[in-house]
mmCIF file of C-alpha atoms in Angstrom:
data_model
loop_
_atom_site.group_PDB
_atom_site.id
_atom_site.type_symbol
_atom_site.label_atom_id
_atom_site.label_comp_id
_atom_site.label_asym_id
_atom_site.label_seq_id
_atom_site.Cartn_x
_atom_site.Cartn_y
_atom_site.Cartn_z
ATOM 1 C CA UNK A 1 93.453 35.771 249.160
ATOM 2 C CA UNK A 2 96.942 35.592 250.691
ATOM 3 C CA UNK A 3 98.353 37.411 253.663
ATOM 4 C CA UNK A 4 101.907 38.761 253.781
ATOM 5 C CA UNK A 5 103.398 39.594 257.171
ATOM 6 C CA UNK A 6 106.460 41.836 257.064
ATOM 7 C CA UNK A 7 108.661 42.124 260.128
ATOM 8 C CA UNK A 8 112.066 43.453 261.085
ATOM 9 C CA UNK A 9 113.953 46.010 263.114
ATOM 10 C CA UNK A 10 112.736 49.624 263.119
ATOM 11 C CA UNK A 11 113.992 51.417 259.985
ATOM 12 C CA UNK A 12 114.839 48.154 258.216
ATOM 13 C CA UNK A 13 113.042 48.921 254.944
ATOM 14 C CA UNK A 14 109.711 47.215 255.676
ATOM 15 C CA UNK A 15 107.555 49.920 254.102
ATOM 16 C CA UNK A 16 109.747 49.959 250.998
ATOM 17 C CA UNK A 17 109.316 46.202 250.618
ATOM 18 C CA UNK A 18 105.555 46.510 251.139
ATOM 19 C CA UNK A 19 105.386 49.116 248.374
ATOM 20 C CA UNK A 20 107.456 46.905 246.045
ATOM 21 C CA UNK A 21 105.044 44.019 246.644
ATOM 22 C CA UNK A 22 102.044 46.259 246.054
ATOM 23 C CA UNK A 23 103.518 47.442 242.775
ATOM 24 C CA UNK A 24 104.311 43.879 241.711
ATOM 25 C CA UNK A 25 100.752 42.734 242.416
ATOM 26 C CA UNK A 26 99.173 45.847 240.878
ATOM 27 C CA UNK A 27 96.834 43.724 238.778
ATOM 28 C CA UNK A 28 95.186 42.619 242.024
ATOM 29 C CA UNK A 29 93.616 44.512 244.905
ATOM 30 C CA UNK A 30 96.289 44.955 247.582
ATOM 31 C CA UNK A 31 95.557 46.315 251.049
ATOM 32 C CA UNK A 32 98.598 47.523 253.004
ATOM 33 C CA UNK A 33 98.047 47.898 256.746
ATOM 34 C CA UNK A 34 100.774 49.742 258.625
ATOM 35 C CA UNK A 35 101.571 51.942 261.606
ATOM 36 C CA UNK A 36 101.329 54.883 259.207
ATOM 37 C CA UNK A 37 97.859 53.883 258.031
ATOM 38 C CA UNK A 38 96.466 54.134 261.570
ATOM 39 C CA UNK A 39 98.461 57.225 262.553
ATOM 40 C CA UNK A 40 100.884 55.742 265.078
ATOM 41 C CA UNK A 41 103.233 58.108 266.926
ATOM 42 C CA UNK A 42 106.104 55.628 267.222
ATOM 43 C CA UNK A 43 108.008 57.122 270.131
ATOM 44 C CA UNK A 44 104.853 57.614 272.159
ATOM 45 C CA UNK A 45 103.340 54.194 271.454
ATOM 46 C CA UNK A 46 106.454 52.033 271.813
ATOM 47 C CA UNK A 47 107.330 53.693 275.105
ATOM 48 C CA UNK A 48 103.980 52.643 276.613
ATOM 49 C CA UNK A 49 103.173 48.914 276.748
ATOM 50 C CA UNK A 50 99.440 49.555 277.115
ATOM 51 C CA UNK A 51 99.316 51.803 274.053
ATOM 52 C CA UNK A 52 101.423 49.312 272.113
ATOM 53 C CA UNK A 53 99.019 46.457 272.914
ATOM 54 C CA UNK A 54 96.120 48.607 271.761
ATOM 55 C CA UNK A 55 97.884 49.337 268.476
ATOM 56 C CA UNK A 56 98.652 45.655 267.909
ATOM 57 C CA UNK A 57 94.981 44.908 268.532
ATOM 58 C CA UNK A 58 93.940 47.560 266.025
ATOM 59 C CA UNK A 59 96.320 46.200 263.374
ATOM 60 C CA UNK A 60 95.135 42.632 263.969
ATOM 61 C CA UNK A 61 91.485 43.675 263.724
ATOM 62 C CA UNK A 62 92.216 45.407 260.426
ATOM 63 C CA UNK A 63 93.827 42.237 259.063
ATOM 64 C CA UNK A 64 90.864 40.135 260.192
ATOM 65 C CA UNK A 65 88.407 42.567 258.616
ATOM 66 C CA UNK A 66 90.192 42.784 255.255
ATOM 67 C CA UNK A 67 91.090 39.136 254.674
ATOM 68 C CA UNK A 68 88.720 37.763 252.042
ATOM 69 C CA UNK A 69 88.657 35.645 248.909
ATOM 70 C CA UNK A 70 89.634 38.452 246.527
ATOM 71 C CA UNK A 71 92.318 40.727 247.983
ATOM 72 C CA UNK A 72 95.939 40.517 249.102
ATOM 73 C CA UNK A 73 96.607 41.871 252.585
ATOM 74 C CA UNK A 74 100.078 43.069 253.618
ATOM 75 C CA UNK A 75 100.842 43.914 257.244
ATOM 76 C CA UNK A 76 103.761 46.336 257.410
ATOM 77 C CA UNK A 77 104.763 46.693 261.053
ATOM 78 C CA UNK A 78 107.478 45.559 263.479
ATOM 79 C CA UNK A 79 105.607 42.300 264.236
ATOM 80 C CA UNK A 80 108.459 41.433 266.573
ATOM 81 C CA UNK A 81 106.521 39.278 269.069
ATOM 82 C CA UNK A 82 106.252 35.608 268.097
ATOM 83 C CA UNK A 83 103.019 35.181 270.066
ATOM 84 C CA UNK A 84 101.465 37.994 268.035
ATOM 85 C CA UNK A 85 102.615 36.378 264.785
ATOM 86 C CA UNK A 86 100.987 33.172 265.989
ATOM 87 C CA UNK A 87 97.683 34.980 266.578
ATOM 88 C CA UNK A 88 97.801 36.352 263.027
ATOM 89 C CA UNK A 89 98.568 32.859 261.711
ATOM 90 C CA UNK A 90 95.458 31.550 263.464
ATOM 91 C CA UNK A 91 93.403 34.221 261.706
ATOM 92 C CA UNK A 92 94.737 33.137 258.303
ATOM 93 C CA UNK A 93 93.882 29.529 259.135
ATOM 94 C CA UNK A 94 90.345 30.456 260.100
ATOM 95 C CA UNK A 95 90.029 32.346 256.785
ATOM 96 C CA UNK A 96 91.592 29.367 254.916
ATOM 97 C CA UNK A 97 94.121 31.591 253.161
ATOM 98 C CA UNK A 98 97.860 31.060 252.558
ATOM 99 C CA UNK A 99 100.376 33.363 254.160
ATOM 100 C CA UNK A 100 104.106 34.040 254.181
ATOM 101 C CA UNK A 101 106.524 36.022 256.330
ATOM 102 C CA UNK A 102 109.128 38.516 255.061
ATOM 103 C CA UNK A 103 111.975 39.370 257.427
ATOM 104 C CA UNK A 104 113.867 42.555 256.559
ATOM 105 C CA UNK A 105 117.166 41.340 257.945
ATOM 106 C CA UNK A 106 119.606 44.195 258.442
ATOM 107 C CA UNK A 107 122.173 44.931 261.134
ATOM 108 C CA UNK A 108 121.470 47.221 264.066
ATOM 109 C CA UNK A 109 124.082 49.653 262.765
ATOM 110 C CA UNK A 110 122.384 49.818 259.370
ATOM 111 C CA UNK A 111 118.992 50.348 261.040
ATOM 112 C CA UNK A 112 120.475 53.209 263.078
ATOM 113 C CA UNK A 113 121.949 54.720 259.924
ATOM 114 C CA UNK A 114 118.643 54.537 258.049
ATOM 115 C CA UNK A 115 116.772 55.893 261.061
ATOM 116 C CA UNK A 116 119.054 58.923 261.132
ATOM 117 C CA UNK A 117 117.957 59.737 257.568
ATOM 118 C CA UNK A 118 114.282 59.957 258.520
ATOM 119 C CA UNK A 119 112.475 63.225 259.124
ATOM 120 C CA UNK A 120 112.272 64.271 262.761
ATOM 121 C CA UNK A 121 108.588 63.376 262.763
ATOM 122 C CA UNK A 122 109.225 59.799 261.600
ATOM 123 C CA UNK A 123 112.480 59.148 263.444
ATOM 124 C CA UNK A 124 112.708 56.690 266.340
ATOM 125 C CA UNK A 125 114.457 58.067 269.424
ATOM 126 C CA UNK A 126 117.720 56.349 270.380
ATOM 127 C CA UNK A 127 116.123 54.923 273.537
ATOM 128 C CA UNK A 128 113.125 53.449 271.696
ATOM 129 C CA UNK A 129 115.343 52.081 268.938
ATOM 130 C CA UNK A 130 117.556 50.212 271.419
ATOM 131 C CA UNK A 131 114.565 48.925 273.363
ATOM 132 C CA UNK A 132 112.967 47.517 270.206
ATOM 133 C CA UNK A 133 116.239 45.866 269.186
ATOM 134 C CA UNK A 134 116.267 44.078 272.541
ATOM 135 C CA UNK A 135 112.639 42.975 272.331
ATOM 136 C CA UNK A 136 112.773 41.633 268.776
ATOM 137 C CA UNK A 137 111.976 37.908 268.510
ATOM 138 C CA UNK A 138 113.338 36.743 265.165
ATOM 139 C CA UNK A 139 111.073 34.515 263.050
ATOM 140 C CA UNK A 140 111.914 30.815 263.069
ATOM 141 C CA UNK A 141 111.142 28.965 259.802
ATOM 142 C CA UNK A 142 110.682 25.756 261.792
ATOM 143 C CA UNK A 143 107.565 27.256 263.387
ATOM 144 C CA UNK A 144 104.460 26.912 261.223
ATOM 145 C CA UNK A 145 103.380 30.497 261.904
ATOM 146 C CA UNK A 146 106.752 31.846 260.640
ATOM 147 C CA UNK A 147 106.805 29.691 257.519
ATOM 148 C CA UNK A 148 107.329 30.042 254.629
ATOM 149 C CA UNK A 149 109.910 32.642 255.619
ATOM 150 C CA UNK A 150 111.762 34.916 253.195
ATOM 151 C CA UNK A 151 114.851 36.583 254.691
ATOM 152 C CA UNK A 152 115.623 39.785 252.787
ATOM 153 C CA UNK A 153 118.968 41.552 253.097
ATOM 154 C CA UNK A 154 119.386 45.274 252.509
ATOM 155 C CA UNK A 155 120.608 44.969 248.894
ATOM 156 C CA UNK A 156 118.417 42.020 247.890
ATOM 157 C CA UNK A 157 115.798 42.094 245.189
ATOM 158 C CA UNK A 158 112.564 40.585 246.392
ATOM 159 C CA UNK A 159 112.146 36.986 245.159
ATOM 160 C CA UNK A 160 108.796 37.737 243.572
ATOM 161 C CA UNK A 161 108.374 34.364 241.885
ATOM 162 C CA UNK A 162 109.033 32.451 245.076
ATOM 163 C CA UNK A 163 106.652 34.693 246.986
ATOM 164 C CA UNK A 164 103.989 34.168 244.331
ATOM 165 C CA UNK A 165 104.463 30.406 244.549
ATOM 166 C CA UNK A 166 104.094 30.532 248.328
ATOM 167 C CA UNK A 167 100.943 32.622 248.119
ATOM 168 C CA UNK A 168 99.173 31.288 245.034
ATOM 169 C CA UNK A 169 100.532 27.802 244.309
ATOM 170 C CA UNK A 170 100.322 26.418 247.817
ATOM 171 C CA UNK A 171 97.270 25.112 249.592
ATOM 172 C CA UNK A 172 96.238 27.088 252.669
ATOM 173 C CA UNK A 173 96.825 25.345 255.999
ATOM 174 C CA UNK A 174 93.862 23.136 256.888
ATOM 175 C CA UNK A 175 91.612 24.423 259.633
ATOM 176 C CA UNK A 176 92.062 22.660 262.947
ATOM 177 C CA UNK A 177 90.748 22.741 266.493
ATOM 178 C CA UNK A 178 91.860 26.320 266.926
ATOM 179 C CA UNK A 179 90.186 27.710 263.818
ATOM 180 C CA UNK A 180 87.084 25.790 262.766
ATOM 181 C CA UNK A 181 83.637 27.035 263.620
ATOM 182 C CA UNK A 182 81.810 25.019 266.222
ATOM 183 C CA UNK A 183 78.450 23.430 265.334
ATOM 184 C CA UNK A 184 75.599 25.177 267.132
ATOM 185 C CA UNK A 185 74.483 21.873 268.644
ATOM 186 C CA UNK A 186 77.690 21.479 270.671
ATOM 187 C CA UNK A 187 76.487 23.467 273.660
ATOM 188 C CA UNK A 188 78.261 21.193 276.153
ATOM 189 C CA UNK A 189 81.587 21.666 274.382
ATOM 190 C CA UNK A 190 81.266 25.442 274.620
ATOM 191 C CA UNK A 191 80.428 25.145 278.307
ATOM 192 C CA UNK A 192 83.492 22.952 278.939
ATOM 193 C CA UNK A 193 85.660 25.282 276.850
ATOM 194 C CA UNK A 194 84.648 28.269 278.982
ATOM 195 C CA UNK A 195 84.945 26.376 282.279
ATOM 196 C CA UNK A 196 88.374 24.867 281.599
ATOM 197 C CA UNK A 197 89.921 28.100 280.315
ATOM 198 C CA UNK A 198 88.523 30.023 283.298
ATOM 199 C CA UNK A 199 89.896 27.455 285.751
ATOM 200 C CA UNK A 200 93.296 27.573 284.052
ATOM 201 C CA UNK A 201 93.414 31.354 284.378
ATOM 202 C CA UNK A 202 92.436 31.062 288.056
ATOM 203 C CA UNK A 203 95.307 28.630 288.699
ATOM 204 C CA UNK A 204 97.768 31.014 287.035
ATOM 205 C CA UNK A 205 96.589 34.007 289.062
ATOM 206 C CA UNK A 206 96.763 32.028 292.306
ATOM 207 C CA UNK A 207 100.229 30.599 291.526
ATOM 208 C CA UNK A 208 101.615 34.059 290.826
ATOM 209 C CA UNK A 209 101.035 35.062 294.440
ATOM 210 C CA UNK A 210 103.977 32.884 295.537
ATOM 211 C CA UNK A 211 105.812 32.376 292.223
ATOM 212 C CA UNK A 212 108.481 34.446 290.515
ATOM 213 C CA UNK A 213 109.405 34.886 286.850
ATOM 214 C CA UNK A 214 111.235 31.785 285.700
ATOM 215 C CA UNK A 215 108.921 29.373 287.504
ATOM 216 C CA UNK A 216 106.804 26.778 285.728
ATOM 217 C CA UNK A 217 103.141 26.667 286.751
ATOM 218 C CA UNK A 218 101.513 23.231 286.836
ATOM 219 C CA UNK A 219 97.971 23.143 285.464
ATOM 220 C CA UNK A 220 95.567 20.383 286.571
ATOM 221 C CA UNK A 221 94.439 18.141 283.726
ATOM 222 C CA UNK A 222 97.586 18.353 281.597
ATOM 223 C CA UNK A 223 101.305 17.599 281.668
ATOM 224 C CA UNK A 224 101.908 20.951 279.983
ATOM 225 C CA UNK A 225 103.079 23.796 282.202
ATOM 226 C CA UNK A 226 102.892 27.562 281.925
ATOM 227 C CA UNK A 227 106.321 29.127 281.673
ATOM 228 C CA UNK A 228 106.055 32.232 283.815
ATOM 229 C CA UNK A 229 108.249 34.799 282.058
ATOM 230 C CA UNK A 230 106.736 37.719 283.983
ATOM 231 C CA UNK A 231 103.712 38.596 286.104
ATOM 232 C CA UNK A 232 100.479 38.383 284.122
ATOM 233 C CA UNK A 233 97.408 40.504 284.780
ATOM 234 C CA UNK A 234 93.908 39.076 284.961
ATOM 235 C CA UNK A 235 92.844 41.410 282.151
ATOM 236 C CA UNK A 236 95.376 40.000 279.677
ATOM 237 C CA UNK A 237 94.627 36.406 280.689
ATOM 238 C CA UNK A 238 90.936 37.038 280.113
ATOM 239 C CA UNK A 239 91.714 38.640 276.758
ATOM 240 C CA UNK A 240 93.703 35.589 275.657
ATOM 241 C CA UNK A 241 90.917 33.344 276.942
ATOM 242 C CA UNK A 242 88.387 35.144 274.728
ATOM 243 C CA UNK A 243 90.685 34.896 271.715
ATOM 244 C CA UNK A 244 91.310 31.200 272.344
ATOM 245 C CA UNK A 245 87.580 30.475 272.620
ATOM 246 C CA UNK A 246 87.005 32.267 269.323
ATOM 247 C CA UNK A 247 89.686 30.147 267.652
ATOM 248 C CA UNK A 248 88.405 26.891 269.134
ATOM 249 C CA UNK A 249 84.776 27.141 268.119
ATOM 250 C CA UNK A 250 84.723 23.916 266.131
ATOM 251 C CA UNK A 251 83.570 20.283 266.408
ATOM 252 C CA UNK A 252 83.494 19.190 270.033
ATOM 253 C CA UNK A 253 86.403 16.906 270.956
ATOM 254 C CA UNK A 254 85.496 13.581 272.496
ATOM 255 C CA UNK A 255 88.066 14.006 275.268
ATOM 256 C CA UNK A 256 87.556 17.509 276.640
ATOM 257 C CA UNK A 257 90.752 17.203 278.713
ATOM 258 C CA UNK A 258 92.582 18.083 275.467
ATOM 259 C CA UNK A 259 91.240 21.613 275.814
ATOM 260 C CA UNK A 260 93.514 22.257 278.791
ATOM 261 C CA UNK A 261 96.669 21.258 276.901
ATOM 262 C CA UNK A 262 95.598 23.305 273.887
ATOM 263 C CA UNK A 263 94.983 26.391 276.018
ATOM 264 C CA UNK A 264 98.281 26.069 277.894
ATOM 265 C CA UNK A 265 100.186 25.746 274.600
ATOM 266 C CA UNK A 266 98.354 28.778 273.302
ATOM 267 C CA UNK A 267 99.184 30.834 276.388
ATOM 268 C CA UNK A 268 102.865 29.843 276.231
ATOM 269 C CA UNK A 269 102.969 31.190 272.663
ATOM 270 C CA UNK A 270 101.165 34.437 273.496
ATOM 271 C CA UNK A 271 102.371 35.384 276.987
ATOM 272 C CA UNK A 272 105.815 36.894 276.381
#
């Protein structure tokens, strides 16, 4: 059943919107996954990039575990990184389920005002609030992983009928190279997939020794380049490699050189 991704500034009304959706779909089983549901200490987690990555991984795993043919899954979190939204989109494709994105679109001043009304336990600190404002990557409806996109202002009523149409009257995106399961007989494809992704990661690590953020890293076997926005660790490159291999277990492609371009495009979406 469908997946609803809610994103927006801290204190922008995301949890309220999630509850409204749950109430609207009360005839169905609705699973709401949120920072609250996994006990996140906001100021501690969002001040530590390692902890934040772990939390995002936990939320994503929960989505992957709960998506099925019967239930609606709502992810109520900041979801401010476009690469992370892309990863979630890939999961919905692999599960062959429709999805939509809700953006709680309020001003920074309004978010600050609403944050000030929270209990001390739930309140974001001023420093964390400003940092999250700066890091927020707004959804783009022209990107398939951010579409269909519903932009909700503070005083808006949720467009329930339009959301229902997007979730129930629209075919799920067809599985593609990044989401179909690979036939067990395609051993050579899996070998090439592992080899090419490992070589790509090795080129990135080597290029970083002399490169600086802002450089473009050329990858042998493709015209695509890695846009180096910062220094990447081997651990995160290996993590993205594993995720990419999971997504690309499908029919072998006749021209395995396509794997390199696919992986570079994937990394450019995820490495921010």
